[in-house]
mmCIF file of N, CA and C in Angstrom:
data_model
loop_
_atom_site.group_PDB
_atom_site.id
_atom_site.type_symbol
_atom_site.label_atom_id
_atom_site.label_comp_id
_atom_site.label_asym_id
_atom_site.label_seq_id
_atom_site.Cartn_x
_atom_site.Cartn_y
_atom_site.Cartn_z
ATOM 1 N N MET B 13 51.337 29.085 98.303
ATOM 2 C CA MET B 13 52.096 28.194 97.744
ATOM 3 C C MET B 13 53.168 29.455 96.785
ATOM 4 N N ARG B 14 52.253 30.230 96.181
ATOM 5 C CA ARG B 14 53.029 31.104 95.244
ATOM 6 C C ARG B 14 53.704 31.905 95.776
ATOM 7 N N THR B 15 53.093 32.645 97.298
ATOM 8 C CA THR B 15 54.312 33.594 97.697
ATOM 9 C C THR B 15 55.282 32.954 97.922
ATOM 10 N N ILE B 16 55.783 31.777 98.414
ATOM 11 C CA ILE B 16 57.018 30.861 98.783
ATOM 12 C C ILE B 16 58.106 30.882 97.489
ATOM 13 N N ALA B 17 57.195 30.302 96.367
ATOM 14 C CA ALA B 17 57.903 30.535 95.004
ATOM 15 C C ALA B 17 58.399 32.026 94.918
ATOM 16 N N TRP B 18 57.639 32.647 95.002
ATOM 17 C CA TRP B 18 57.907 33.932 94.382
ATOM 18 C C TRP B 18 59.458 34.289 95.527
ATOM 19 N N LEU B 19 59.163 34.034 96.571
ATOM 20 C CA LEU B 19 60.153 34.383 97.633
ATOM 21 C C LEU B 19 61.641 33.566 97.104
ATOM 22 N N GLY B 20 61.121 32.549 96.670
ATOM 23 C CA GLY B 20 62.709 31.406 96.929
ATOM 24 C C GLY B 20 63.543 32.054 95.153
ATOM 25 N N ALA B 21 62.409 32.362 94.258
ATOM 26 C CA ALA B 21 62.758 33.121 92.761
ATOM 27 C C ALA B 21 63.271 34.321 93.225
ATOM 28 N N ARG B 22 62.635 35.466 93.943
ATOM 29 C CA ARG B 22 63.459 36.317 94.631
ATOM 30 C C ARG B 22 65.141 36.255 94.801
ATOM 31 N N GLU B 23 64.781 35.242 95.585
ATOM 32 C CA GLU B 23 66.383 35.154 96.382
ATOM 33 C C GLU B 23 67.358 34.640 95.208
ATOM 34 N N ALA B 24 66.852 33.773 94.633
ATOM 35 C CA ALA B 24 67.889 33.060 93.362
ATOM 36 C C ALA B 24 68.116 34.001 91.795
ATOM 37 N N ASN B 25 66.994 35.047 91.999
ATOM 38 C CA ASN B 25 67.108 36.169 90.627
ATOM 39 C C ASN B 25 66.789 35.369 89.688
ATOM 40 N N GLU B 26 65.602 34.298 89.866
ATOM 41 C CA GLU B 26 65.254 33.487 88.717
ATOM 42 C C GLU B 26 64.122 33.888 87.921
ATOM 43 N N ARG B 27 63.300 32.824 87.589
ATOM 44 C CA ARG B 27 61.800 33.167 86.696
ATOM 45 C C ARG B 27 60.942 32.698 87.855
ATOM 46 N N MET B 28 59.762 33.627 87.632
ATOM 47 C CA MET B 28 58.878 32.908 88.681
ATOM 48 C C MET B 28 57.600 31.873 87.972
ATOM 49 N N PRO B 29 56.813 31.128 88.914
ATOM 50 C CA PRO B 29 55.904 30.084 88.011
ATOM 51 C C PRO B 29 55.134 30.919 87.021
ATOM 52 N N GLY B 30 55.027 30.691 85.819
ATOM 53 C CA GLY B 30 54.085 31.778 85.176
ATOM 54 C C GLY B 30 55.284 32.629 84.243
ATOM 55 N N GLY B 31 56.868 32.365 84.100
ATOM 56 C CA GLY B 31 57.264 32.848 83.471
ATOM 57 C C GLY B 31 57.998 34.352 83.764
ATOM 58 N N LEU B 32 57.208 35.154 84.610
ATOM 59 C CA LEU B 32 57.512 36.545 85.141
ATOM 60 C C LEU B 32 59.027 36.485 85.488
ATOM 61 N N ALA B 33 59.808 37.440 85.088
ATOM 62 C CA ALA B 33 60.999 37.632 85.312
ATOM 63 C C ALA B 33 61.409 38.188 86.625
ATOM 64 N N VAL B 34 61.916 37.838 87.652
ATOM 65 C CA VAL B 34 62.311 38.564 88.571
ATOM 66 C C VAL B 34 63.244 39.073 89.000
ATOM 67 N N GLY B 35 63.579 40.462 88.651
ATOM 68 C CA GLY B 35 64.706 40.894 88.215
ATOM 69 C C GLY B 35 64.190 42.417 89.146
ATOM 70 N N ARG B 36 65.438 43.447 89.093
ATOM 71 C CA ARG B 36 65.017 44.638 89.595
ATOM 72 C C ARG B 36 64.915 45.707 88.791
ATOM 73 N N ALA B 37 64.825 45.505 87.363
ATOM 74 C CA ALA B 37 64.667 46.521 86.816
ATOM 75 C C ALA B 37 63.300 47.276 86.201
ATOM 76 N N ALA B 38 62.763 46.415 86.306
ATOM 77 C CA ALA B 38 60.800 46.841 86.515
ATOM 78 C C ALA B 38 60.018 46.923 87.786
ATOM 79 N N VAL B 39 58.881 47.207 87.815
ATOM 80 C CA VAL B 39 57.885 47.277 88.829
ATOM 81 C C VAL B 39 57.783 46.079 88.786
ATOM 82 N N ARG B 40 57.965 45.186 89.679
ATOM 83 C CA ARG B 40 57.622 43.680 89.860
ATOM 84 C C ARG B 40 55.925 43.766 90.201
ATOM 85 N N ARG B 41 55.291 42.562 89.248
ATOM 86 C CA ARG B 41 53.759 42.514 89.754
ATOM 87 C C ARG B 41 53.659 40.796 90.274
ATOM 88 N N THR B 42 52.752 40.604 90.616
ATOM 89 C CA THR B 42 52.403 38.783 90.955
ATOM 90 C C THR B 42 51.914 38.419 89.729
ATOM 91 N N VAL B 43 51.544 36.865 89.830
ATOM 92 C CA VAL B 43 50.719 36.424 88.753
ATOM 93 C C VAL B 43 49.643 36.447 89.132
ATOM 94 N N ASN B 44 48.658 36.679 88.379
ATOM 95 C CA ASN B 44 47.218 37.179 88.456
ATOM 96 C C ASN B 44 46.542 36.416 87.581
ATOM 97 N N ASP B 45 45.306 35.372 88.155
ATOM 98 C CA ASP B 45 44.364 34.607 86.706
ATOM 99 C C ASP B 45 43.193 35.380 86.914
ATOM 100 N N GLY B 46 42.864 35.927 87.797
ATOM 101 C CA GLY B 46 41.714 36.856 87.685
ATOM 102 C C GLY B 46 41.854 38.217 87.185
ATOM 103 N N PRO B 47 40.514 38.709 87.413
ATOM 104 C CA PRO B 47 40.480 40.256 86.846
ATOM 105 C C PRO B 47 41.674 41.182 87.150
ATOM 106 N N PRO B 48 41.758 42.480 86.229
ATOM 107 C CA PRO B 48 42.955 43.303 86.558
ATOM 108 C C PRO B 48 42.595 43.926 88.012
ATOM 109 N N ARG B 49 44.225 44.273 88.465
ATOM 110 C CA ARG B 49 44.088 44.778 89.895
ATOM 111 C C ARG B 49 43.759 46.521 89.458
ATOM 112 N N PRO B 50 43.161 46.768 90.557
ATOM 113 C CA PRO B 50 43.463 48.599 90.190
ATOM 114 C C PRO B 50 44.705 48.887 90.406
ATOM 115 N N PRO B 51 45.093 50.113 89.896
ATOM 116 C CA PRO B 51 46.564 50.346 89.822
ATOM 117 C C PRO B 51 47.514 50.758 91.224
ATOM 118 N N ALA B 52 48.380 51.195 91.327
ATOM 119 C CA ALA B 52 48.939 51.491 92.416
ATOM 120 C C ALA B 52 48.564 52.708 93.101
ATOM 121 N N ARG B 53 48.460 53.086 94.367
ATOM 122 C CA ARG B 53 47.890 54.348 94.997
ATOM 123 C C ARG B 53 48.851 55.130 95.544
ATOM 124 N N ILE B 54 49.519 56.587 94.676
ATOM 125 C CA ILE B 54 50.576 56.852 95.021
ATOM 126 C C ILE B 54 50.587 58.357 95.509
ATOM 127 N N HIS B 55 51.071 58.270 96.647
ATOM 128 C CA HIS B 55 50.793 60.208 96.931
ATOM 129 C C HIS B 55 52.208 60.822 97.606
ATOM 130 N N VAL B 56 52.261 61.975 97.146
ATOM 131 C CA VAL B 56 53.792 62.502 97.835
ATOM 132 C C VAL B 56 53.660 63.157 98.864
ATOM 133 N N LEU B 57 54.120 62.674 100.220
ATOM 134 C CA LEU B 57 53.882 63.032 101.339
ATOM 135 C C LEU B 57 54.639 64.236 101.797
ATOM 136 N N ASP B 58 55.894 64.151 101.600
ATOM 137 C CA ASP B 58 56.678 65.317 101.908
ATOM 138 C C ASP B 58 58.062 65.206 101.444
ATOM 139 N N ARG B 59 58.507 66.757 101.674
ATOM 140 C CA ARG B 59 59.663 66.997 100.964
ATOM 141 C C ARG B 59 60.898 66.905 101.664
ATOM 142 N N PRO B 60 61.747 65.784 102.660
ATOM 143 C CA PRO B 60 62.554 66.276 103.164
ATOM 144 C C PRO B 60 63.619 67.219 102.958
ATOM 145 N N THR B 61 63.923 67.162 101.748
ATOM 146 C CA THR B 61 65.509 67.739 101.308
ATOM 147 C C THR B 61 64.737 67.982 100.041
ATOM 148 N N PRO B 62 65.527 68.965 99.201
ATOM 149 C CA PRO B 62 65.312 69.638 97.888
ATOM 150 C C PRO B 62 65.380 68.360 97.168
ATOM 151 N N ARG B 63 66.118 67.521 97.255
ATOM 152 C CA ARG B 63 66.182 66.521 96.278
ATOM 153 C C ARG B 63 65.703 64.926 96.535
ATOM 154 N N THR B 64 64.779 65.242 97.549
ATOM 155 C CA THR B 64 64.138 63.884 97.873
ATOM 156 C C THR B 64 62.858 64.257 98.256
ATOM 157 N N ALA B 65 62.001 63.072 97.838
ATOM 158 C CA ALA B 65 61.011 63.068 98.134
ATOM 159 C C ALA B 65 60.015 62.047 98.912
ATOM 160 N N ALA B 66 59.225 62.079 100.078
ATOM 161 C CA ALA B 66 58.542 60.840 100.902
ATOM 162 C C ALA B 66 57.225 60.456 99.944
ATOM 163 N N ILE B 67 57.585 59.570 100.125
ATOM 164 C CA ILE B 67 56.317 58.774 98.693
ATOM 165 C C ILE B 67 55.570 57.494 99.718
ATOM 166 N N SER B 68 54.002 57.883 99.578
ATOM 167 C CA SER B 68 53.248 56.397 99.967
ATOM 168 C C SER B 68 52.952 55.719 99.215
ATOM 169 N N TRP B 69 53.046 54.500 98.584
ATOM 170 C CA TRP B 69 52.884 53.575 97.419
ATOM 171 C C TRP B 69 52.119 52.247 98.028
ATOM 172 N N SER B 70 51.292 52.266 97.306
ATOM 173 C CA SER B 70 50.211 50.947 97.733
ATOM 174 C C SER B 70 49.472 50.512 97.080
ATOM 175 N N ASP B 71 50.297 49.325 96.304
ATOM 176 C CA ASP B 71 49.742 48.537 94.999
ATOM 177 C C ASP B 71 48.878 47.204 95.570
ATOM 178 N N PRO B 72 47.470 46.795 95.610
ATOM 179 C CA PRO B 72 46.997 45.775 96.266
ATOM 180 C C PRO B 72 47.836 44.416 95.335
ATOM 181 N N GLY B 73 48.022 43.723 96.657
ATOM 182 C CA GLY B 73 48.657 42.412 96.334
ATOM 183 C C GLY B 73 49.856 42.431 96.114
ATOM 184 N N VAL B 74 50.431 43.372 96.270
ATOM 185 C CA VAL B 74 51.727 43.629 95.481
ATOM 186 C C VAL B 74 52.576 44.046 96.902
ATOM 187 N N CYS B 75 52.421 45.076 97.402
ATOM 188 C CA CYS B 75 53.448 45.936 98.243
ATOM 189 C C CYS B 75 52.312 46.935 98.997
ATOM 190 N N HIS B 76 53.216 47.197 99.938
ATOM 191 C CA HIS B 76 53.052 48.685 100.271
ATOM 192 C C HIS B 76 54.032 49.478 101.355
ATOM 193 N N TYR B 77 54.357 50.586 100.688
ATOM 194 C CA TYR B 77 55.274 51.607 101.677
ATOM 195 C C TYR B 77 54.454 52.491 101.628
ATOM 196 N N GLY B 78 54.157 52.916 103.426
ATOM 197 C CA GLY B 78 53.737 54.117 103.878
ATOM 198 C C GLY B 78 54.767 55.390 103.743
ATOM 199 N N TYR B 79 55.973 55.292 103.506
ATOM 200 C CA TYR B 79 57.097 56.394 103.483
ATOM 201 C C TYR B 79 58.123 55.973 103.316
ATOM 202 N N GLN B 80 58.479 55.993 101.595
ATOM 203 C CA GLN B 80 59.285 55.345 101.131
ATOM 204 C C GLN B 80 59.921 56.867 100.618
ATOM 205 N N ILE B 81 61.549 56.759 100.556
ATOM 206 C CA ILE B 81 62.208 57.860 100.081
ATOM 207 C C ILE B 81 62.479 58.051 98.887
ATOM 208 N N TRP B 82 62.492 58.786 97.592
ATOM 209 C CA TRP B 82 62.301 58.548 96.456
ATOM 210 C C TRP B 82 64.079 59.627 96.357
ATOM 211 N N ASP B 83 64.512 59.691 95.439
ATOM 212 C CA ASP B 83 65.841 60.526 94.992
ATOM 213 C C ASP B 83 65.596 60.991 93.778
ATOM 214 N N MET B 84 65.886 62.695 93.773
ATOM 215 C CA MET B 84 65.883 63.349 91.878
ATOM 216 C C MET B 84 67.293 62.723 91.620
ATOM 217 N N VAL B 85 66.836 62.206 90.311
ATOM 218 C CA VAL B 85 67.974 62.026 89.372
ATOM 219 C C VAL B 85 67.690 61.956 88.093
ATOM 220 N N PRO B 86 68.615 61.859 86.898
ATOM 221 C CA PRO B 86 68.447 61.986 85.772
ATOM 222 C C PRO B 86 67.789 60.613 85.342
ATOM 223 N N ALA B 87 66.642 60.489 84.665
ATOM 224 C CA ALA B 87 66.222 58.964 84.191
ATOM 225 C C ALA B 87 67.760 58.407 83.523
ATOM 226 N N LYS B 88 67.606 56.991 83.712
ATOM 227 C CA LYS B 88 69.086 56.560 82.785
ATOM 228 C C LYS B 88 68.000 55.865 81.426
ATOM 229 N N ARG B 89 66.828 55.677 81.394
ATOM 230 C CA ARG B 89 66.022 54.917 80.629
ATOM 231 C C ARG B 89 64.915 55.438 79.937
ATOM 232 N N THR B 90 64.125 55.203 79.145
ATOM 233 C CA THR B 90 62.671 55.724 78.943
ATOM 234 C C THR B 90 61.679 55.099 79.898
ATOM 235 N N GLY B 91 60.805 55.627 79.816
ATOM 236 C CA GLY B 91 59.610 55.026 80.832
ATOM 237 C C GLY B 91 58.416 56.007 80.761
ATOM 238 N N THR B 92 57.672 55.822 81.829
ATOM 239 C CA THR B 92 56.192 56.359 82.127
ATOM 240 C C THR B 92 55.893 56.831 83.488
ATOM 241 N N CYS B 93 55.639 58.095 83.627
ATOM 242 C CA CYS B 93 55.461 58.428 84.923
ATOM 243 C C CYS B 93 53.961 57.831 85.932
ATOM 244 N N VAL B 94 54.630 57.254 87.120
ATOM 245 C CA VAL B 94 53.687 56.520 87.285
ATOM 246 C C VAL B 94 52.960 57.418 88.315
ATOM 247 N N LEU B 95 52.695 58.846 88.013
ATOM 248 C CA LEU B 95 51.512 59.579 88.756
ATOM 249 C C LEU B 95 50.935 60.334 87.359
ATOM 250 N N SER B 96 51.231 60.530 86.501
ATOM 251 C CA SER B 96 50.439 61.480 85.503
ATOM 252 C C SER B 96 50.417 60.499 84.076
ATOM 253 N N GLY B 97 51.204 59.129 84.078
ATOM 254 C CA GLY B 97 51.406 58.670 82.826
ATOM 255 C C GLY B 97 51.707 59.393 81.741
ATOM 256 N N SER B 98 52.591 60.185 82.060
ATOM 257 C CA SER B 98 53.378 61.275 80.621
ATOM 258 C C SER B 98 54.596 60.290 80.381
ATOM 259 N N ALA B 99 55.365 60.563 79.294
ATOM 260 C CA ALA B 99 56.476 59.805 78.766
ATOM 261 C C ALA B 99 57.783 60.510 79.509
ATOM 262 N N ILE B 100 58.979 59.389 79.796
ATOM 263 C CA ILE B 100 59.615 60.092 80.331
ATOM 264 C C ILE B 100 61.115 59.531 79.284
ATOM 265 N N GLN B 101 61.788 60.547 78.788
ATOM 266 C CA GLN B 101 63.015 60.373 78.454
ATOM 267 C C GLN B 101 63.992 60.374 79.051
ATOM 268 N N VAL B 102 65.322 59.431 78.685
ATOM 269 C CA VAL B 102 66.645 59.703 79.061
ATOM 270 C C VAL B 102 66.801 60.622 79.085
ATOM 271 N N GLY B 103 67.548 61.280 80.756
ATOM 272 C CA GLY B 103 68.097 62.375 81.076
ATOM 273 C C GLY B 103 67.151 63.615 81.602
ATOM 274 N N ASP B 104 65.878 62.897 81.362
ATOM 275 C CA ASP B 104 64.183 63.811 82.556
ATOM 276 C C ASP B 104 64.760 63.875 83.733
ATOM 277 N N ILE B 105 64.523 64.810 84.306
ATOM 278 C CA ILE B 105 64.572 64.682 85.834
ATOM 279 C C ILE B 105 63.435 64.196 86.746
ATOM 280 N N VAL B 106 63.753 62.962 87.257
ATOM 281 C CA VAL B 106 62.533 62.001 87.671
ATOM 282 C C VAL B 106 63.243 62.111 89.259
ATOM 283 N N TYR B 107 62.337 61.498 90.040
ATOM 284 C CA TYR B 107 62.245 61.023 91.136
ATOM 285 C C TYR B 107 62.192 59.313 91.137
ATOM 286 N N CYS B 108 63.167 58.387 91.780
ATOM 287 C CA CYS B 108 63.016 57.147 91.649
ATOM 288 C C CYS B 108 63.089 56.382 93.098
ATOM 289 N N PRO B 109 62.851 55.662 93.576
ATOM 290 C CA PRO B 109 62.834 55.122 95.060
ATOM 291 C C PRO B 109 64.751 54.352 95.189
ATOM 292 N N ARG B 110 64.604 54.680 96.045
ATOM 293 C CA ARG B 110 66.267 54.012 96.700
ATOM 294 C C ARG B 110 66.354 52.930 96.452
ATOM 295 N N GLU B 111 67.590 52.423 96.079
ATOM 296 C CA GLU B 111 67.739 50.787 95.946
ATOM 297 C C GLU B 111 68.188 50.076 96.764
ATOM 298 N N GLU B 112 68.819 51.091 98.092
ATOM 299 C CA GLU B 112 69.536 49.914 99.143
ATOM 300 C C GLU B 112 68.623 48.748 99.689
ATOM 301 N N GLU B 113 67.604 48.883 99.653
ATOM 302 C CA GLU B 113 66.748 47.574 100.310
ATOM 303 C C GLU B 113 66.129 46.705 99.373
ATOM 304 N N ALA B 114 66.192 47.324 97.915
ATOM 305 C CA ALA B 114 65.986 46.511 96.526
ATOM 306 C C ALA B 114 63.978 46.605 96.667
ATOM 307 N N PRO B 115 63.550 47.738 96.894
ATOM 308 C CA PRO B 115 61.911 47.582 97.173
ATOM 309 C C PRO B 115 61.355 47.014 95.889
ATOM 310 N N VAL B 116 60.356 46.497 95.752
ATOM 311 C CA VAL B 116 59.686 46.046 94.562
ATOM 312 C C VAL B 116 59.525 46.755 93.574
ATOM 313 N N ASN B 117 59.058 48.049 93.427
ATOM 314 C CA ASN B 117 58.879 49.341 92.973
ATOM 315 C C ASN B 117 59.994 50.134 92.367
ATOM 316 N N VAL B 118 61.250 49.468 92.459
ATOM 317 C CA VAL B 118 62.597 49.483 92.144
ATOM 318 C C VAL B 118 62.415 50.491 90.589
ATOM 319 N N GLY B 119 61.560 50.176 89.791
ATOM 320 C CA GLY B 119 61.774 50.422 88.266
ATOM 321 C C GLY B 119 60.589 51.865 88.169
ATOM 322 N N ALA B 120 59.803 52.046 89.109
ATOM 323 C CA ALA B 120 59.158 53.054 89.009
ATOM 324 C C ALA B 120 59.737 54.751 88.891
ATOM 325 N N MET B 121 59.174 55.614 88.245
ATOM 326 C CA MET B 121 59.781 57.098 88.030
ATOM 327 C C MET B 121 58.535 57.848 88.451
ATOM 328 N N ILE B 122 58.983 58.830 88.557
ATOM 329 C CA ILE B 122 57.728 59.929 89.013
ATOM 330 C C ILE B 122 58.791 61.569 88.447
ATOM 331 N N ALA B 123 58.089 62.033 87.298
ATOM 332 C CA ALA B 123 58.521 63.239 86.812
ATOM 333 C C ALA B 123 58.662 64.355 87.777
ATOM 334 N N ALA B 124 59.642 64.891 87.904
ATOM 335 C CA ALA B 124 59.835 65.757 88.811
ATOM 336 C C ALA B 124 58.679 66.746 88.654
ATOM 337 N N ALA B 125 58.543 67.219 87.676
ATOM 338 C CA ALA B 125 57.771 68.211 87.481
ATOM 339 C C ALA B 125 56.010 68.018 88.301
ATOM 340 N N PHE B 126 56.107 66.429 88.579
ATOM 341 C CA PHE B 126 54.711 66.320 89.299
ATOM 342 C C PHE B 126 54.595 66.242 90.796
ATOM 343 N N VAL B 127 56.181 66.436 90.807
ATOM 344 C CA VAL B 127 56.205 66.225 92.610
ATOM 345 C C VAL B 127 56.592 67.756 93.106
ATOM 346 N N ASP B 128 57.293 68.292 92.472
ATOM 347 C CA ASP B 128 57.138 69.907 92.747
ATOM 348 C C ASP B 128 56.092 71.041 92.489
ATOM 349 N N ALA B 129 55.084 70.131 91.867
ATOM 350 C CA ALA B 129 54.099 70.848 91.674
ATOM 351 C C ALA B 129 53.037 71.311 93.004
#
């Protein structure tokens, strides 16, 4: 029932049960009444072009992308690198998931230094 409610809320861009906003601005997480889940497992798989990276993203209970293309762009907001935990400032060069298909992890960023290393 929770999944059906989530899908319906996502379509309508409303709030999920429990008050979590369903928007595209941040990495979405499902309501979880149990112990905290482990963090997402993120791996840089490939560099198809100098300005793209292929990322494997697995977040238990939320989503799995085996080969997701991320683009190199200047950061539009402050945030935290999902690989290193380092701070990201507006204008820093980062990789972000492509938004054409509205992925669940659309708000995530990886500092370019950690992809290029």
